[in-house]
Short mmCIF file of C-alpha atoms and ligand atoms in Angstrom, two decimals:
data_model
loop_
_atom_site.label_atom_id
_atom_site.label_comp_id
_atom_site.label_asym_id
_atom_site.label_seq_id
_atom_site.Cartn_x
_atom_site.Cartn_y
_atom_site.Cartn_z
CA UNK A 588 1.83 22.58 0.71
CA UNK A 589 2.78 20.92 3.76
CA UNK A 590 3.23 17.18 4.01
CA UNK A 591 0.39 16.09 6.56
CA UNK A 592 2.60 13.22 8.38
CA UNK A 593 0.43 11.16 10.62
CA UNK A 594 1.72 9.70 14.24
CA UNK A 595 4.63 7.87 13.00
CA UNK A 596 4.45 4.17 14.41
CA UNK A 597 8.33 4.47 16.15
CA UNK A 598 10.99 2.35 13.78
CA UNK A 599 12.82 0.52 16.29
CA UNK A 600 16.31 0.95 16.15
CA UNK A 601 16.47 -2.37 14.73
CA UNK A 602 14.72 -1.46 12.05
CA UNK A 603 16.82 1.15 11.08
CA UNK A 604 20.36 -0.69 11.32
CA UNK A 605 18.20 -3.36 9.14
CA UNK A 606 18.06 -0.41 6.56
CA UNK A 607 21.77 0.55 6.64
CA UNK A 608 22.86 -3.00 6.63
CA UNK A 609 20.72 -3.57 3.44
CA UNK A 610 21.26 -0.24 1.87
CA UNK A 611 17.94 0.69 -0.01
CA UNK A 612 16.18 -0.16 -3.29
CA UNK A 613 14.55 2.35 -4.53
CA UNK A 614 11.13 1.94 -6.28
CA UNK A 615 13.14 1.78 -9.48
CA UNK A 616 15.69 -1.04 -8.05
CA UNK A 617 17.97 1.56 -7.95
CA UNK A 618 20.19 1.75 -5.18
CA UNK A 619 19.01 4.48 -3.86
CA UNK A 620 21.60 5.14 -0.31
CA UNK A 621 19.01 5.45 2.87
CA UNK A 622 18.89 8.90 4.22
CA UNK A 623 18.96 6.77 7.79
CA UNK A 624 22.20 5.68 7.86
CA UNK A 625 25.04 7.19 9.15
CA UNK A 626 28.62 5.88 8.00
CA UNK A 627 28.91 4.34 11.87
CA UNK A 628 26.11 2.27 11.37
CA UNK A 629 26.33 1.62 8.21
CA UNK A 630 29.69 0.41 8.17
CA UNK A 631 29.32 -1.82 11.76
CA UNK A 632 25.87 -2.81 9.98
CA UNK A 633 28.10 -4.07 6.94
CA UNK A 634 30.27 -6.00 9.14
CA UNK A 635 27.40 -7.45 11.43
CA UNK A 636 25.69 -8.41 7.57
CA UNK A 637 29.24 -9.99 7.03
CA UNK A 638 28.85 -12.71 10.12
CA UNK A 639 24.89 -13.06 8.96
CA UNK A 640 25.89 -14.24 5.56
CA UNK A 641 27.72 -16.65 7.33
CA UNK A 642 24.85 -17.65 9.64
CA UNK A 643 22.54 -17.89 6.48
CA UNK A 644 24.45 -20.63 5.02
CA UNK A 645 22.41 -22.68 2.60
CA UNK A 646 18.91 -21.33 3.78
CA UNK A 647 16.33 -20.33 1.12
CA UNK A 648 13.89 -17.90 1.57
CA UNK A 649 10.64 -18.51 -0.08
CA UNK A 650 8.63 -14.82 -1.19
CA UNK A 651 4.84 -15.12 -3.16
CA UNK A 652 3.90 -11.83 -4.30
CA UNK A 653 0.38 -11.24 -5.96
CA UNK A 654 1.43 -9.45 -9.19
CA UNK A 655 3.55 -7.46 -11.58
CA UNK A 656 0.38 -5.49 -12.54
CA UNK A 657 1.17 -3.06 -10.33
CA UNK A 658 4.51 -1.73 -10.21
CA UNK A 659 4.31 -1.83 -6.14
CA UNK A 660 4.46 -5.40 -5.64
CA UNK A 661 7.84 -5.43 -7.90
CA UNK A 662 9.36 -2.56 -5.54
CA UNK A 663 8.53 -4.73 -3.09
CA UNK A 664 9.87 -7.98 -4.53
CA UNK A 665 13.18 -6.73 -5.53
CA UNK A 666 13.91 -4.94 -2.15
CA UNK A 667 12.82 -8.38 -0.31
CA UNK A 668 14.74 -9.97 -2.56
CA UNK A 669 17.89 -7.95 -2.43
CA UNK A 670 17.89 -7.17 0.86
CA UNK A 671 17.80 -11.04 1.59
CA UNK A 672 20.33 -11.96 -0.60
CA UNK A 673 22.98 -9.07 1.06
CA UNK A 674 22.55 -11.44 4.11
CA UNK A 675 23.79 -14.47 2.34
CA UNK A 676 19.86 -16.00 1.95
CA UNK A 677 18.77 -17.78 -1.05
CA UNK A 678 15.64 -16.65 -2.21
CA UNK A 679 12.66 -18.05 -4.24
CA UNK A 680 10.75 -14.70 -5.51
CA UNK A 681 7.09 -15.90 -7.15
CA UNK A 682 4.45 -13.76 -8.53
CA UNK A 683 0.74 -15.28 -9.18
CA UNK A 684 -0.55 -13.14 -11.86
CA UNK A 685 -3.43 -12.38 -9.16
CA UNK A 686 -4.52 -15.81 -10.06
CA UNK A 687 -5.27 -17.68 -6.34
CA UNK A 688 -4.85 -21.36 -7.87
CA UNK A 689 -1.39 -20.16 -9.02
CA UNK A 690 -0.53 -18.51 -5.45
CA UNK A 691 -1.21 -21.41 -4.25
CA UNK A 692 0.86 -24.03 -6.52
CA UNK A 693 3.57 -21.84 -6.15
CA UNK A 694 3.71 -21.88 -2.23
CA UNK A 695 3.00 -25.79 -2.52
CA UNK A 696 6.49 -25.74 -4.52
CA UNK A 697 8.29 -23.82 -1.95
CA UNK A 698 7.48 -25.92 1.04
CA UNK A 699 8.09 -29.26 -1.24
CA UNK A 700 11.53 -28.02 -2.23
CA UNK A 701 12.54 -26.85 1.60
CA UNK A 702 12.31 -23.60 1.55
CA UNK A 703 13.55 -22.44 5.59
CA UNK A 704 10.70 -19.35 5.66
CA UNK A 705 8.11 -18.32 4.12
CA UNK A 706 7.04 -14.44 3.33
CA UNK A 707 3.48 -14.04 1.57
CA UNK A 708 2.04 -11.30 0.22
CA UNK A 709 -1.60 -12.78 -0.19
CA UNK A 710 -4.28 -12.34 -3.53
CA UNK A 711 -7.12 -13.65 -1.18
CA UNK A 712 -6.57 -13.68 2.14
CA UNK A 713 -8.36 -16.47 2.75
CA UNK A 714 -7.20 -19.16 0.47
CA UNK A 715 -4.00 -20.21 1.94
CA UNK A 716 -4.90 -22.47 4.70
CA UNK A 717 -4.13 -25.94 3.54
CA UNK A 718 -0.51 -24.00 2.50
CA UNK A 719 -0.20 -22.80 6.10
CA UNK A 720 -1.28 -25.95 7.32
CA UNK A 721 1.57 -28.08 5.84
CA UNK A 722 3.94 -25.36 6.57
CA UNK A 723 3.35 -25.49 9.91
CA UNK A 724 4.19 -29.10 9.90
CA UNK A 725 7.10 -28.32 8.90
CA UNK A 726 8.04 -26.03 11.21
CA UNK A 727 8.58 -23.15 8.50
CA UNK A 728 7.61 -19.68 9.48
CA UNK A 729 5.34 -17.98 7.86
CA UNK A 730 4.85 -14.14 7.35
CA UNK A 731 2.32 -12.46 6.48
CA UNK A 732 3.88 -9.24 4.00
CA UNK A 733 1.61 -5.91 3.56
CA UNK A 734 -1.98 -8.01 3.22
CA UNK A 735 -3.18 -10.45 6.17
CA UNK A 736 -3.49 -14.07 5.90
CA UNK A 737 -7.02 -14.91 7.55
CA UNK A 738 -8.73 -18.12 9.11
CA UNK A 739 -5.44 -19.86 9.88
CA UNK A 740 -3.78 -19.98 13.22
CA UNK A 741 -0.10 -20.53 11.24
CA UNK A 742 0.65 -16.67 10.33
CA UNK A 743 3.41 -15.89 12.86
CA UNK A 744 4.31 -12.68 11.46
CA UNK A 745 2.68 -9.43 10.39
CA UNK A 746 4.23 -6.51 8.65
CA UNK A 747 1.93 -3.70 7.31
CA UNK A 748 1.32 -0.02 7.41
CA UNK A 749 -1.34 1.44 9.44
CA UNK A 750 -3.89 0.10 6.72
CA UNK A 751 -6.83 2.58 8.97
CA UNK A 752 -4.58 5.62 8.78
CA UNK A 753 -3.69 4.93 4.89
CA UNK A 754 -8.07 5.58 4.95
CA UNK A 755 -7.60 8.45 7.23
CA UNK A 756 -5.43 10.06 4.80
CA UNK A 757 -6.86 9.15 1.77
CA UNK A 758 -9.97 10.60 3.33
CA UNK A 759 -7.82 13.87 4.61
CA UNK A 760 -6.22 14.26 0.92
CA UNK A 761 -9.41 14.32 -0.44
CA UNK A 762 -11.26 16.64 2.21
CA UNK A 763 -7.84 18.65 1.42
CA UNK A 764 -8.42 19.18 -2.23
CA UNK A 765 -12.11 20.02 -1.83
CA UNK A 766 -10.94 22.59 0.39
CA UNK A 767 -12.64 21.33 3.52
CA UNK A 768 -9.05 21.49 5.15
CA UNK A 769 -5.66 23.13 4.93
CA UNK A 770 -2.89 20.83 4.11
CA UNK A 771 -1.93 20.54 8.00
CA UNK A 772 -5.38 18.72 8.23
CA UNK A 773 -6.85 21.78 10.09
CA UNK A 774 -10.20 23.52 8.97
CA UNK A 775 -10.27 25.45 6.04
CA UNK A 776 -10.97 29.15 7.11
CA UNK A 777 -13.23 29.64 3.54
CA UNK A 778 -14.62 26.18 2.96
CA UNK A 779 -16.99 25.28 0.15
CA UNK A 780 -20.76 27.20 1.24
CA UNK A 781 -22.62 24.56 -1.24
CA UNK A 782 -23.03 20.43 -0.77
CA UNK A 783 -19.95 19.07 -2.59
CA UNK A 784 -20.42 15.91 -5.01
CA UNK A 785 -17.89 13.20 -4.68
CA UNK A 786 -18.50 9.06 -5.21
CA UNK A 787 -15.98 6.72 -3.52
CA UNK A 788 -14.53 3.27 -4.51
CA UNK A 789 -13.18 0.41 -2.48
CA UNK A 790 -10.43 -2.06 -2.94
CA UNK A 791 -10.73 -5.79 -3.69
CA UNK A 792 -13.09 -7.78 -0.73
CA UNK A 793 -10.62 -10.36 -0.39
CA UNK A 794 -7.65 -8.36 0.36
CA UNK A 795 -8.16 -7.51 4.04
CA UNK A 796 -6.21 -4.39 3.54
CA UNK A 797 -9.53 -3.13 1.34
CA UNK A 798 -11.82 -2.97 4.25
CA UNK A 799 -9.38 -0.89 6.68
CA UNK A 800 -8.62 2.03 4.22
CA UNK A 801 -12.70 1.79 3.35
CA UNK A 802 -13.15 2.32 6.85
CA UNK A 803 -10.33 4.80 7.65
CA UNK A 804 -11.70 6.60 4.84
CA UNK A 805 -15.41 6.56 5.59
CA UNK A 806 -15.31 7.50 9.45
CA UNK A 807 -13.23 10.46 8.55
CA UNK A 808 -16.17 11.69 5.55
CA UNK A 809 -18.88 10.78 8.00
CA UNK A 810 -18.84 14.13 9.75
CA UNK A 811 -19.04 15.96 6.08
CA UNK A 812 -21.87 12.98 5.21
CA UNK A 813 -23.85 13.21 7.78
CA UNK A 814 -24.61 17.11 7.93
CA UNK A 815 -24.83 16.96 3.89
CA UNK A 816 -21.60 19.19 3.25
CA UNK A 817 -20.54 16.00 1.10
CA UNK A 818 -23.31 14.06 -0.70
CA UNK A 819 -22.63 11.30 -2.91
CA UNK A 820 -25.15 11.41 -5.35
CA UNK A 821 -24.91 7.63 -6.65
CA UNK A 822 -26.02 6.67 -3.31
CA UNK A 823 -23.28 4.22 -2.91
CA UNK A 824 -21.24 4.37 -0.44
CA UNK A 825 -21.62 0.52 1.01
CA UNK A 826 -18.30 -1.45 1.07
CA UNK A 827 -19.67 -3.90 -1.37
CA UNK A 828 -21.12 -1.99 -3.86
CA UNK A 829 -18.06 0.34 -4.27
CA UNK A 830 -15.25 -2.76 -4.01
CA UNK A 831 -13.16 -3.33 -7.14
CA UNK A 832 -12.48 -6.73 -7.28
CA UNK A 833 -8.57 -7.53 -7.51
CA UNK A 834 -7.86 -4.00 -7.26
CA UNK A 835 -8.41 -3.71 -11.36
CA UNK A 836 -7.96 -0.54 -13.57
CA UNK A 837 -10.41 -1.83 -15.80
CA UNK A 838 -12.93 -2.23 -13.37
CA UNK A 839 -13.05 0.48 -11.89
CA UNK A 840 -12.67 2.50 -15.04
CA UNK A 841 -16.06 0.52 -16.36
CA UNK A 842 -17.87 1.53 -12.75
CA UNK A 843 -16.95 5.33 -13.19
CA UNK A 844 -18.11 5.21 -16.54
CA UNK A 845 -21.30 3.81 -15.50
CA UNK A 846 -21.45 6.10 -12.45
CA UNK A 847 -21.17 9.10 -15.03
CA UNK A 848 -24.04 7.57 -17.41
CA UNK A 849 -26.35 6.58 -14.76
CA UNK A 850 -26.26 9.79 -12.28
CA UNK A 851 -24.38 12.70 -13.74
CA UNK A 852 -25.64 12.90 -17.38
CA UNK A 853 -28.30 15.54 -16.35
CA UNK A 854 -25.53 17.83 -15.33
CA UNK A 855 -25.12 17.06 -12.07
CA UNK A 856 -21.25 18.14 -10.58
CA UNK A 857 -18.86 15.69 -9.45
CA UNK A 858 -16.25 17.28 -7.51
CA UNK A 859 -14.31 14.58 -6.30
CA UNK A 860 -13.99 10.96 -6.17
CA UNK A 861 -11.85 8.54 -2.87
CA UNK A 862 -9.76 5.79 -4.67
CA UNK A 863 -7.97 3.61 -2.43
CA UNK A 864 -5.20 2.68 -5.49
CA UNK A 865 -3.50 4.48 -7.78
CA UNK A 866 -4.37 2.02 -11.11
CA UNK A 867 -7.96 2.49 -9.78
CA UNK A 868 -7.29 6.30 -9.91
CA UNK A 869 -6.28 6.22 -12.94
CA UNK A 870 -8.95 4.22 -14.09
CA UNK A 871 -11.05 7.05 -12.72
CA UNK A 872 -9.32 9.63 -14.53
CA UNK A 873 -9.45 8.02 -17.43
CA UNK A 874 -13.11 7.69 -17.96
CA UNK A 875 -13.76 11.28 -16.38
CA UNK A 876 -11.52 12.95 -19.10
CA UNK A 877 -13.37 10.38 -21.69
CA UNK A 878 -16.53 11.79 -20.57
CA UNK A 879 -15.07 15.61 -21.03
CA UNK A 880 -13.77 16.68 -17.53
CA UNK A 881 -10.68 18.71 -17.50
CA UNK A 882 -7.71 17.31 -18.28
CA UNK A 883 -6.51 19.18 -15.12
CA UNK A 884 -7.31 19.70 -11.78
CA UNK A 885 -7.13 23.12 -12.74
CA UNK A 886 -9.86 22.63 -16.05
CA UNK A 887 -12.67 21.24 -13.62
CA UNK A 888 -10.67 17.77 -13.45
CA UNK A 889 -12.51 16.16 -10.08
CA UNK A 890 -10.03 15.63 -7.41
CA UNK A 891 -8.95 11.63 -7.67
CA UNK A 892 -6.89 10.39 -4.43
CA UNK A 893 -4.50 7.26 -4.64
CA UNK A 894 -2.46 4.78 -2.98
CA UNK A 895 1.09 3.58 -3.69
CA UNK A 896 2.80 6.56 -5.50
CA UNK A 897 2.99 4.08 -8.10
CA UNK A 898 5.23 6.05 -10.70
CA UNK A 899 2.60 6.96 -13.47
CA UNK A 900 0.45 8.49 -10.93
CA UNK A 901 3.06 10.33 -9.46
CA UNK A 902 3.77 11.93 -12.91
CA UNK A 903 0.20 12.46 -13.37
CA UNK A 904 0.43 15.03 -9.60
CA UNK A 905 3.32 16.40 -10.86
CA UNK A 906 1.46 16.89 -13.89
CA UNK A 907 -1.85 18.38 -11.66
CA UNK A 908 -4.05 15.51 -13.15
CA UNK A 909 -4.11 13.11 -9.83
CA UNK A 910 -4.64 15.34 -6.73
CA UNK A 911 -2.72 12.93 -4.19
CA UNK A 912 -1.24 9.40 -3.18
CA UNK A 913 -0.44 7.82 -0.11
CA UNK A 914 3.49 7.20 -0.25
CA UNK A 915 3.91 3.84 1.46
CA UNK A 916 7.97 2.82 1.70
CA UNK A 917 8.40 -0.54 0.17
CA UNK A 918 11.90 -0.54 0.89
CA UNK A 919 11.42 -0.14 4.92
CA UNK A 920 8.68 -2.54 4.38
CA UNK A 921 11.02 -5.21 2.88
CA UNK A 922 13.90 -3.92 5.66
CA UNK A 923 11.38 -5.13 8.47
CA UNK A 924 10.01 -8.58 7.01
CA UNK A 925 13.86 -8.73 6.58
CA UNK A 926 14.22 -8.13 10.06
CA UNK A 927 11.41 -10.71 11.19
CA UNK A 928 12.82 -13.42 8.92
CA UNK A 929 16.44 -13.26 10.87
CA UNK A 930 14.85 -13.38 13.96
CA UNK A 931 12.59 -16.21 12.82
CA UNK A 932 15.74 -17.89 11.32
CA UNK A 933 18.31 -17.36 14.82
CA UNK A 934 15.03 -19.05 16.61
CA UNK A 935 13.68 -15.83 18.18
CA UNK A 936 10.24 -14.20 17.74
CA UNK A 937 10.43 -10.88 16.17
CA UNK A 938 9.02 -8.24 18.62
CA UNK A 939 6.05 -6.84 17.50
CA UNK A 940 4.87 -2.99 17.80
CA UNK A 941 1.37 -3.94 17.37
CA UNK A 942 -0.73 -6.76 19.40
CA UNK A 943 -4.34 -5.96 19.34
CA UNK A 944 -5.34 -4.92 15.55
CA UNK A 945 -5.53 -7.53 13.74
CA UNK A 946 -7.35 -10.31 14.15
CA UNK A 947 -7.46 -13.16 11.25
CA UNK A 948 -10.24 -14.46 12.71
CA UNK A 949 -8.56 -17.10 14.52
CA UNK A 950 -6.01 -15.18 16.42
CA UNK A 951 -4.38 -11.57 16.69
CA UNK A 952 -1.66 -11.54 14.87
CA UNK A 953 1.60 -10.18 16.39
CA UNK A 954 1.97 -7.16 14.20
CA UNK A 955 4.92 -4.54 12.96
CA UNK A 956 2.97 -1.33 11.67
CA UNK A 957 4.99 0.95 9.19
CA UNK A 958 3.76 4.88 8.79
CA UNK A 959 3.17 6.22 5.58
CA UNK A 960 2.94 10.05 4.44
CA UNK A 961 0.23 11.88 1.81
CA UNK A 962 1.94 12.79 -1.04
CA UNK A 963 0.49 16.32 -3.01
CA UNK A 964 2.66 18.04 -6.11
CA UNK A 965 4.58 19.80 -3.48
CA UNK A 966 5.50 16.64 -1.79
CA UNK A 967 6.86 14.49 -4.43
CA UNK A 968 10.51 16.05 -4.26
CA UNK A 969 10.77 15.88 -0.60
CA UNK A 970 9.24 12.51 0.37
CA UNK A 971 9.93 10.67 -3.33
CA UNK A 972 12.47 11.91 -4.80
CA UNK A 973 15.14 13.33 -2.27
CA UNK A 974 14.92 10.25 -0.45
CA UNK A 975 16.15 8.02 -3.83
CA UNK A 976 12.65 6.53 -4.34
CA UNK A 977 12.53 7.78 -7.60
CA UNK A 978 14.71 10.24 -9.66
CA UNK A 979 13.56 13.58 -10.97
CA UNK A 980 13.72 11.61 -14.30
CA UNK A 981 11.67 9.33 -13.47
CA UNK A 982 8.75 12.02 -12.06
CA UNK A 983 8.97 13.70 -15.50
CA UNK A 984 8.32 10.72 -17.47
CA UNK A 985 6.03 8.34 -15.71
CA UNK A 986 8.36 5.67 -15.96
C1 LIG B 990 -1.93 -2.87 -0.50
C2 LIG B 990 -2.00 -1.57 -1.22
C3 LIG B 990 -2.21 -1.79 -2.70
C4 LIG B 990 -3.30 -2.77 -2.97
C5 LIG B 990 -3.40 -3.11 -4.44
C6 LIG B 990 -3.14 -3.69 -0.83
O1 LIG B 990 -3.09 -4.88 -0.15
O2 LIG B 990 -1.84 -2.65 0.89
O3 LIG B 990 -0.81 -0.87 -1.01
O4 LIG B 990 -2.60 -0.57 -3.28
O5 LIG B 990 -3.12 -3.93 -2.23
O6 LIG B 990 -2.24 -3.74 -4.89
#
């Protein structure tokens, strides 16, 4: 199957002499070598990273991540971590357990001790103000990593991934494995002659990530809702009914469960269900195979979408349990807050390749916009594995 790869949003040049100065961390924390560099750049990278070091003297780099729940947020703490520290930063990695209070003690700590920057990857988006606020008075950039910071004009910084395209695909993956499409995202010349049955979850409500894969995701099923080739039988298809509250397995295991009870007891097919995470997916799978579907795809399994190729769901592809995931590069990620944070620290302003989008209800934020790629069984090898994100190992255990 062919990898559906959306518009890419151009990596700058800088970006990719960022990623053969820091070398690349795999998922794993591996050092898995970047595909992007060439020895030229990599070695007059190395000696450019050489006179940084320098530059970075005693500066200290303060990084608040939301969790080691999810194996994501590690990839991405290591890789900021690592590829800070190659350029001679100190750097204060935090994670908050999801726990706001905690997120927010620990960024009170960073500013108190003088930390020179600030990178945040937020648990609620809008619970950082007072944070952002005294940074600000002390002139310490802050920004914002994979999740907007809202209702605070002190976010100078966005990096992301086209959070409405992540929908678009998740949307696409799905319409892909009911067989709506081909794997090129054009129309299926045999599509399903009968109303499909899917339900569809939503992330957490206070990650503003949640609401632009919902809507990604929902304008590209509208066509399919509207002239009844998809129904969703539960009915529920508003954001806030479908939202799982701090992205949680559990939860979302508990909804499907009810789902199952409530509407599809009487025998009524499910066919497929949009998840906008891979531990919701899994979740998902776990209470559809409870309740006696498949274990495969291939036994009648519903087709479950992701987000993250976290490892255990990309063993569960492999394995033709999960249908898909949307593959989203922590390391290049990392490479550009990287990036940002040097040009914070030499006094410049990063240049943004996105200045309309998003709005934190305050002010657009100047924005860098990664792309990210569907992942099916055929893709794991090619997108995950060849490019040192995980090894072949790794994809046959699930760890
Ligand atoms: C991220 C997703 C991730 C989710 C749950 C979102 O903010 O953009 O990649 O799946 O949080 O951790």
């Amino acid at each position: 199957m062919r990898t559906k790869r959306f518009a890419a949003i151009a990596l700058g040049a800088a970006l990719a002499v960022t990623l053969a100065a820091c070398g690349g961390e795999g998922a794993s924390g591996g050092d898995g070598n970047e595909s992007t560099s060439s020895s030229s750049a990599a070695q007059s990278s190395g000696e450019q990273a050489a006179g940084d070091a320098t530059a970075a003297g005693d500066k200290t780099v303060g990084v608040a991540m939301p969790t080691e729940t999810s194996e994501r947020w590690i990839a991405d703490g290591n890789a900021v971590k690592s590829q800070l520290e190659k350029l001679g930063y100190k750097v204060d990695l935090q994670y908050a357990n999801d726990d706001i209070p905690t997120q927010s003690q620990q960024i009170d700590q960073m500013i108190t001790q003088g930390v020179s920057l600030l990178i945040i990857a937020s648990i609620d988006g809008t619970a950082l103000s007072s944070q952002l606020d005294a940074a600000a008075a002390k002139k310490i950039p802050v920004i914002a990593y994979d999740r907007l910071i809202n209702g605070n004009p002190n976010v100078d910084f966005y990096v992301t991934f086209d959070n409405y395209k992540v929908g678009v695909q998740q949307a696409t993956a799905l319409l892909v494995g009911l067989g709506f499409l081909n794997a090129d995202g054009s129309d299926a010349s045999n599509p399903p002659s009968d109303p499909v049955n899917i339900e569809v979850f939503a992330g957490s409500p206070d990650d503003n990530n949640a609401g632009f894969f919902f809507n990604g995701a929902m304008d590209t099923l509208k066509p399919y809702l509207d002239d009844g080739r998809i129904v969703v039988p539960s009915g529920q298809t508003d954001f806030d009914t479908v939202a799982t509250l701090r992205w949680s397995q559990e939860a979302a295991q508990t909804r499907m469960e009810n789902l199952l009870t409530s509407t599809y007891s009487g025998g009524t097919k499910l066919q497929g269900v949009l998840s906008p995470f891979d531990g919701i997916s899994r979740g998902i799978i776990t209470a559809l195979q409870g309740a006696g579907f498949g274990p495969k795809l291939t036994d009648g399994l519903p087709v479950v979408t992701g987000q993250d190729a976290e490892i255990a769901s990309v063993t569960l592809i492999n394995q033709d349990v999960q249908q898909s995931t949307i593959f989203k590069d922590t390391r290049k990620l990392a490479a550009q807050a990287v990036s940002a944070a040097q040009d914070f620290l030499a006094g410049k302003a990063p240049e943004p390749n996105d200045t309309t989008t998003y709005n934190n209800g305050v002010k657009v934020v100047p924005s860098f916009l990664l792309e990210s790629d569907i992942v099916y069984k055929d893709d794991i090898k090619s997108l995950l594995v060849d490019s040192g994100y995980y090894t072949a190992e790794q994809v046959e255990k699930g760890q």
